[in-house]
Short mmCIF file of C-alpha atoms in Angstrom, two decimals:
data_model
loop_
_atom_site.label_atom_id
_atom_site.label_comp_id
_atom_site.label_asym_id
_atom_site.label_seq_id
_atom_site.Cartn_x
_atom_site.Cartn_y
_atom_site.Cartn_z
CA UNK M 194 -51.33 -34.78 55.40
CA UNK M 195 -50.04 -31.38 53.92
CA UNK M 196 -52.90 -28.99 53.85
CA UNK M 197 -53.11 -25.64 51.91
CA UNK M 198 -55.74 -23.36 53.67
CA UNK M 199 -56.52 -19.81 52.29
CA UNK M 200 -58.20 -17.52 55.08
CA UNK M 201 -59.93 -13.88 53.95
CA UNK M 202 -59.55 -11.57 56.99
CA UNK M 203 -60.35 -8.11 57.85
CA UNK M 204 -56.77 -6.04 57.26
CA UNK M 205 -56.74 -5.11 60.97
CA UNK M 206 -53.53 -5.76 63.70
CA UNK M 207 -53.91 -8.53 65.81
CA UNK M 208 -55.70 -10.97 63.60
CA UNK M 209 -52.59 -12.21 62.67
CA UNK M 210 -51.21 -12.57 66.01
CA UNK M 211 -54.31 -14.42 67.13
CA UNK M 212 -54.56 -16.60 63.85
CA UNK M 213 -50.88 -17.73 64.76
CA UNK M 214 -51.73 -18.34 68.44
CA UNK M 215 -54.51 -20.68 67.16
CA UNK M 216 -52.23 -23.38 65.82
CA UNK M 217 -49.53 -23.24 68.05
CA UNK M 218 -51.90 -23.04 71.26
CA UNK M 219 -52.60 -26.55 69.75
CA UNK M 220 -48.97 -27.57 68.92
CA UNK M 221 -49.30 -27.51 65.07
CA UNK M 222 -46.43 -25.62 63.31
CA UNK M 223 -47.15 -23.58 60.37
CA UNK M 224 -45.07 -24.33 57.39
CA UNK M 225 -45.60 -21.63 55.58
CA UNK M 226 -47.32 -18.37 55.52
CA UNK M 227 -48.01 -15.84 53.23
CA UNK M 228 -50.03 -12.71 54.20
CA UNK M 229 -50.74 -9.86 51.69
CA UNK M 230 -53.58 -7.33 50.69
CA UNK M 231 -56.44 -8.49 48.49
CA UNK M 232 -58.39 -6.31 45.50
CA UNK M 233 -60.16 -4.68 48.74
CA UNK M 234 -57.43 -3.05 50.88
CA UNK M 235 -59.19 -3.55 53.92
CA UNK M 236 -59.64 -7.36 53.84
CA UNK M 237 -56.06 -9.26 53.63
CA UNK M 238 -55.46 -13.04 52.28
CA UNK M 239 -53.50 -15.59 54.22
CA UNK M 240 -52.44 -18.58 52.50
CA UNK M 241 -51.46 -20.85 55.05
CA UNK M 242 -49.70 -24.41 54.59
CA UNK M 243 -49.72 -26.80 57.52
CA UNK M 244 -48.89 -30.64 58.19
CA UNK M 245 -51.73 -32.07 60.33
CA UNK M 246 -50.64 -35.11 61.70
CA UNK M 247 -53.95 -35.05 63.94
CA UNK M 248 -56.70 -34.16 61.29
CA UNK M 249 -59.58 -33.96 63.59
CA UNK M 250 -57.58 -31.47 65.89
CA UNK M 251 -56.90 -29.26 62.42
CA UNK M 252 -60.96 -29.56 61.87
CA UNK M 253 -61.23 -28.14 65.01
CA UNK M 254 -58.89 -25.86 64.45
CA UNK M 255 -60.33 -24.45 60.89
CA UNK M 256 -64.08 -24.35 62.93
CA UNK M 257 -62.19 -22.02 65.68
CA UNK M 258 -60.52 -19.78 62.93
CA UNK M 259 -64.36 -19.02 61.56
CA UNK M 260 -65.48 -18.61 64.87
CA UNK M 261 -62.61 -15.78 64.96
CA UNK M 262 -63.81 -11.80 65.07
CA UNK M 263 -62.68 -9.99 61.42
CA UNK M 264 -61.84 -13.54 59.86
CA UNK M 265 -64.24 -13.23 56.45
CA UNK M 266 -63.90 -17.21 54.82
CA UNK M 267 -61.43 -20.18 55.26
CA UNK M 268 -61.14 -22.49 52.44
CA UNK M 269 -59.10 -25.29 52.60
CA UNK M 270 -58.13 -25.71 49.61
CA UNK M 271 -56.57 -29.53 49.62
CA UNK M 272 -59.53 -31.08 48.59
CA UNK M 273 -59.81 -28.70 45.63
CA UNK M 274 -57.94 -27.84 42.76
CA UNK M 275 -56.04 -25.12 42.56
CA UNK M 276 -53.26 -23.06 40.94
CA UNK M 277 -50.35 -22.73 43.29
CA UNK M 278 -46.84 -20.80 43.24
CA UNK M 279 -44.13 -19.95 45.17
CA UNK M 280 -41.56 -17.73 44.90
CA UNK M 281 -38.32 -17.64 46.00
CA UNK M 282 -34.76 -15.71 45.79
CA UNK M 283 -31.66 -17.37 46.49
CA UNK M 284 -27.97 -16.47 46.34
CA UNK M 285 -25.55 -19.18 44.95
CA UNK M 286 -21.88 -19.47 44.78
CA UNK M 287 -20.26 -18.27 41.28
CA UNK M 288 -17.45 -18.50 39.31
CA UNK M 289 -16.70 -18.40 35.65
CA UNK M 290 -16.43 -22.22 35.33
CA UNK M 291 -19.69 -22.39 36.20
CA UNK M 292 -21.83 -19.14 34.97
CA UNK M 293 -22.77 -21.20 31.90
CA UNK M 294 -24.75 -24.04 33.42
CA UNK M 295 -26.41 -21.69 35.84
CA UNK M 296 -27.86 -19.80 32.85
CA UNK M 297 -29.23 -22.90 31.54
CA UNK M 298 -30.87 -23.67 34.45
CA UNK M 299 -32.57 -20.36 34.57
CA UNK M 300 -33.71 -21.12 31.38
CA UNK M 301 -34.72 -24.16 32.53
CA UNK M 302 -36.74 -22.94 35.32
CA UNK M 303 -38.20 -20.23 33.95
CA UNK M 304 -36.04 -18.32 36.51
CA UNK M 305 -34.36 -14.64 36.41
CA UNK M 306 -31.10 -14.23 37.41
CA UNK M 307 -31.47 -10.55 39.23
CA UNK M 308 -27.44 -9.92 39.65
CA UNK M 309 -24.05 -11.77 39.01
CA UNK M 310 -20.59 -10.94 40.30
CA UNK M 311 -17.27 -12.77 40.10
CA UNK M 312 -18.37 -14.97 43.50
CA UNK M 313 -21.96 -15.02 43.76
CA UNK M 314 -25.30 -14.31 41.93
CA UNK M 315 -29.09 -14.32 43.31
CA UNK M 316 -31.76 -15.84 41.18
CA UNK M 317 -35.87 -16.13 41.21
CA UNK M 318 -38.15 -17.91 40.65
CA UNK M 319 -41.87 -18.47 40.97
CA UNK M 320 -42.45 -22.40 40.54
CA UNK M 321 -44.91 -24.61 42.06
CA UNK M 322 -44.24 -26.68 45.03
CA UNK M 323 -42.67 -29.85 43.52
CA UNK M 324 -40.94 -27.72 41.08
CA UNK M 325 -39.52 -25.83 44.02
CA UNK M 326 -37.95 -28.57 45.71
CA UNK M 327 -36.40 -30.08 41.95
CA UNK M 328 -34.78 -26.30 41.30
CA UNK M 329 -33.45 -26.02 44.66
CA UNK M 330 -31.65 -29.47 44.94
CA UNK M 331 -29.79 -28.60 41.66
CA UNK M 332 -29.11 -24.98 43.10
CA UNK M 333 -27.65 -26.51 45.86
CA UNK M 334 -24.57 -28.00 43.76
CA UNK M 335 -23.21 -24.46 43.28
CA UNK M 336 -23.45 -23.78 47.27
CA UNK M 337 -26.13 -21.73 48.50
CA UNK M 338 -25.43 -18.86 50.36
CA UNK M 339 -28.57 -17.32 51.29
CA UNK M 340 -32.49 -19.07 50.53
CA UNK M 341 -35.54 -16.85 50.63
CA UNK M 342 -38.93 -18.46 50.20
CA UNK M 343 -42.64 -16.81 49.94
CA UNK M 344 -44.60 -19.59 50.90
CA UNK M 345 -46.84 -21.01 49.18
CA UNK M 346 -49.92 -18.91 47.57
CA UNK M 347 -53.24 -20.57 45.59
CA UNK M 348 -56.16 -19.87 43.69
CA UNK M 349 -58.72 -22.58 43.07
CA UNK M 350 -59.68 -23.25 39.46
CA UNK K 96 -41.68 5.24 56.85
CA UNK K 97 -42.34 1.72 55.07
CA UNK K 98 -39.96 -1.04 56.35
CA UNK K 99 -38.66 -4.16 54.98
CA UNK K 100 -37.62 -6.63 57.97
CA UNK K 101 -35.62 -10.00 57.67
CA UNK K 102 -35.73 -12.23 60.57
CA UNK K 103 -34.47 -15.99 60.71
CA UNK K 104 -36.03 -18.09 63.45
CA UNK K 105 -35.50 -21.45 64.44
CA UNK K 106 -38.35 -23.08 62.97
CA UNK K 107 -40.95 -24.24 65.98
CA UNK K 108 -44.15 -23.88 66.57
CA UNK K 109 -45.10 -20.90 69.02
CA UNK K 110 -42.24 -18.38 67.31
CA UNK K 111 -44.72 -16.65 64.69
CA UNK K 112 -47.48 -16.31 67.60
CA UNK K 113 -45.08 -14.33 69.68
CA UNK K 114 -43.44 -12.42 67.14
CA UNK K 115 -47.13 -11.60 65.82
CA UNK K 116 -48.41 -10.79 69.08
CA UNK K 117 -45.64 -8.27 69.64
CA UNK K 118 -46.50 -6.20 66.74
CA UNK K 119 -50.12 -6.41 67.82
CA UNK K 120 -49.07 -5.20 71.27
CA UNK K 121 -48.11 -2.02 70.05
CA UNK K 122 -50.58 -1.36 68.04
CA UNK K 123 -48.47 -2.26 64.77
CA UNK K 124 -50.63 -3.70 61.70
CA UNK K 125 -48.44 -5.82 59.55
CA UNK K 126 -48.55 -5.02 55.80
CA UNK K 127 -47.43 -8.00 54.61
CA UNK K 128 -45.33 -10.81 55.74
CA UNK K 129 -44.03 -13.79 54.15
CA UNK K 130 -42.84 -16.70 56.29
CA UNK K 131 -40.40 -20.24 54.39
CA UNK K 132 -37.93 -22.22 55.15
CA UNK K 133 -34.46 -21.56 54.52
CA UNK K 134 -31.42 -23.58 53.39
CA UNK K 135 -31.89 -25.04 56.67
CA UNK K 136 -34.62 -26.36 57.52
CA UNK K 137 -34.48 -26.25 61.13
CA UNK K 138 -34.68 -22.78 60.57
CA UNK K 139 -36.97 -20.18 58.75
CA UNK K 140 -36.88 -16.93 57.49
CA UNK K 141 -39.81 -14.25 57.82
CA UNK K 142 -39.78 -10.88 55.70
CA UNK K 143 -42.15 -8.58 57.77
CA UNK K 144 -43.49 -5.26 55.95
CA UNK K 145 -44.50 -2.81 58.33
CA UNK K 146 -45.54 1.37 57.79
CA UNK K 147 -43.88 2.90 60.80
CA UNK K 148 -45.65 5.92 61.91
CA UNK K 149 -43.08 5.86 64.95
CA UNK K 150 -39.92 4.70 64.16
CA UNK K 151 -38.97 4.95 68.57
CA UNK K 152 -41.74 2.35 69.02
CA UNK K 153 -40.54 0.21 65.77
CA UNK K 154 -36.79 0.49 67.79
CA UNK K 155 -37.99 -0.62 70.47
CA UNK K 156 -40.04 -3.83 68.71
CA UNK K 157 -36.69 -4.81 66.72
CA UNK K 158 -34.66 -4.56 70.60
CA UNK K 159 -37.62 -7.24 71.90
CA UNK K 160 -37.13 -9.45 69.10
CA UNK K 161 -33.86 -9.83 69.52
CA UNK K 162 -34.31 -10.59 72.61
CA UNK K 163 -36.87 -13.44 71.85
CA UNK K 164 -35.97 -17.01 72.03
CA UNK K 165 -35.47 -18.88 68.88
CA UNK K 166 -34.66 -15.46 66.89
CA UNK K 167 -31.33 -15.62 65.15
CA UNK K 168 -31.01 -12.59 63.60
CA UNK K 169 -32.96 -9.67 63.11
CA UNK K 170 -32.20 -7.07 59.79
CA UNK K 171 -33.79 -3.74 59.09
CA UNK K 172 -33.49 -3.90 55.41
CA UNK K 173 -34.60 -1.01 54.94
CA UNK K 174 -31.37 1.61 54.72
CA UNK K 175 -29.44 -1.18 52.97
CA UNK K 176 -29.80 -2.21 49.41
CA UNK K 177 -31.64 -4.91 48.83
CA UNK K 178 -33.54 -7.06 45.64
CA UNK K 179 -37.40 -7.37 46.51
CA UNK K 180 -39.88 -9.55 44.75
CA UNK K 181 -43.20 -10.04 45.41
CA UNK K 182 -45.61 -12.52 43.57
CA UNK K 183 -49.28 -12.20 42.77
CA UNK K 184 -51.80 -14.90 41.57
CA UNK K 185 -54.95 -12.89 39.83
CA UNK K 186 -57.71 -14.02 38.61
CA UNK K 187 -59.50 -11.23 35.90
CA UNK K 188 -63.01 -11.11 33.97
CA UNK K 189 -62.11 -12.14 30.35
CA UNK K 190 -63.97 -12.37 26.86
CA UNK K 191 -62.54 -12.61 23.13
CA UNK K 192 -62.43 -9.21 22.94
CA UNK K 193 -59.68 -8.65 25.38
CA UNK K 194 -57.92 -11.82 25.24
CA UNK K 195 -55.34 -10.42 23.13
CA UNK K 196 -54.84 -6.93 25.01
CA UNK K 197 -53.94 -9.25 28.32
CA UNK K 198 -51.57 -11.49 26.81
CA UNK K 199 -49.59 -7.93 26.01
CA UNK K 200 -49.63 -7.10 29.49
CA UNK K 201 -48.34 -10.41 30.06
CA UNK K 202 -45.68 -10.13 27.98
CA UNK K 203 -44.77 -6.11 29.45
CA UNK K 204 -45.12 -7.77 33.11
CA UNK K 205 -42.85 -10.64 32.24
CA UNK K 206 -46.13 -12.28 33.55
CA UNK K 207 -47.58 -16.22 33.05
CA UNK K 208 -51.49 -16.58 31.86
CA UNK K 209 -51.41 -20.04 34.16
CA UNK K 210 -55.37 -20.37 32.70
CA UNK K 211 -58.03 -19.02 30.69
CA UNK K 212 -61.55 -19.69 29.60
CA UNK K 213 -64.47 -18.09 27.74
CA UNK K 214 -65.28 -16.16 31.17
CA UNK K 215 -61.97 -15.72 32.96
CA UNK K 216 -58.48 -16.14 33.31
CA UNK K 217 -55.69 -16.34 36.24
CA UNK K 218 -52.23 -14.61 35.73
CA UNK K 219 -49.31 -14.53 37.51
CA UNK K 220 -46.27 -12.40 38.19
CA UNK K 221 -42.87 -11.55 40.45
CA UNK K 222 -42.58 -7.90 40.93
CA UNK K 223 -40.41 -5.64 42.36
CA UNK K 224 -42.90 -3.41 45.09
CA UNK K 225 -43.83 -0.26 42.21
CA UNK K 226 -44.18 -2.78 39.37
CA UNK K 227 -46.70 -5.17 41.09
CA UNK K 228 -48.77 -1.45 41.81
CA UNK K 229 -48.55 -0.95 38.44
CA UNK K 230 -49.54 -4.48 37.01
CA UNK K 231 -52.54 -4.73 39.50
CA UNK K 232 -53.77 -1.22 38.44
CA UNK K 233 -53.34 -1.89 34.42
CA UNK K 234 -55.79 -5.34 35.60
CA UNK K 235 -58.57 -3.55 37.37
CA UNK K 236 -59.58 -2.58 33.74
CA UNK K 237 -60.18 -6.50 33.26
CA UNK K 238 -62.05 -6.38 36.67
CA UNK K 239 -60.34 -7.87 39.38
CA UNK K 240 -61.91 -11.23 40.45
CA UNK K 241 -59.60 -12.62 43.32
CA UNK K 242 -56.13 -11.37 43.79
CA UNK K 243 -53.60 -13.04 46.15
CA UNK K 244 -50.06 -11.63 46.82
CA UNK K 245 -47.51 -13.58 49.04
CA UNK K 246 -45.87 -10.27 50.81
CA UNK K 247 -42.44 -8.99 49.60
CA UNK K 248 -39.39 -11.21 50.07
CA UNK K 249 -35.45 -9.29 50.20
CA UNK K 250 -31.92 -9.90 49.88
CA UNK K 251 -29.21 -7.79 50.25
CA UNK K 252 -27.38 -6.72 47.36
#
């Protein structure tokens, strides 16, 4: 089962390093990760997405993480509900034949198209996760040249 | 000197530990970092924010990643030109009498109001770097309840 867990830590180096070491010292394989500063610049927000194949090992795992030094809260949020996005930027094969459609599926999408040239152009979005996956497959008809993805980030409701 | 840091890895577990832990070696906090897949998802791509305060020891960092196992490539982004995004998820104090006054920073911000209610509401935007500064700042009049940002993604111009 996919689980989205959001951890509060103290904005100091090596928490990272030793949050990471937690789930791979156990074999588990982060899917995504996103790290940035919170309202409080000393106290950072991970938003971390994992497949747990094993759940009991991830409960042990999540009872580890609070047992961590300058780790504040970790909420896993997959038993909540939430409001999720993630954003991403990718570059896609262009030419005039097909400029047109990509538009519409910008509009589509909700997405920005940040640049266009006569062979390529890069466009964002911020979607959620099944919307993510829909908006890439039809990217992926143009050719895609270069994908850049944010993880996923959440915010119970 | 702020840099912006692409760096594709295959994706298996144990890569984000050691490229973590050699950060944290050296005494390097990470600002932000943002860790997806790609357009292949056997391998990922990680956009690592770090505030050099010696750029010999930040040399020396980008020469051991390289060197690392599973790490394809390894950009400095940050003397080329590149597009940047960043997304945030906030959640602000609301009431009627504001209501109105946030939905016109939404529309400035090119931002989403995913929710509101009589006490709150959650809003969300993609920003270049200065922009998100300048969102989050215009929002602290609201009060800032919970604020979550994924880290900065690139990709060269």
């Amino acid at each position: 089962m996919r689980h989205t867990i959001s951890v509060l830590v103290e904005n100091k180096f090596g928490v990272l390093a030793r949050i990471a070491g937690l789930f791979s010292a156990r074999g588990f394989n982060i899917d995504s990760l996103a790290v940035g500063e919170t309202q409080d610049p000393a106290v950072s927000c991970m938003t971390i997405v994992v497949n747990a194949e094993d759940e009991r090992i991830l409960e042990q795992i999540k009872k580890q993480l609070h047992k961590l030094i300058d780790i504040i809260t970790v909420i896993d949020l997959t038993k909540k509900e939430f409001f999720e996005r993630e954003l991403v930027l990718v570059k896609v094969s262009l030419d005039k034949s097909n400029k047109a459609n990509l538009e519409k599926i910008a509009h589509k999408f909700n997405a920005e198209i940040l640049h266009s040239d006569k062979e390529s152009a890069i466009i964002e979005a911020a979607l959620e996760e099944k919307n993510i996956e829909e908006f890439l497959s039809v990217l992926k008809e143009f050719g895609i040249k270069q994908l850049v993805r944010t993880g996923k980030i959440a915010i119970p409701k």
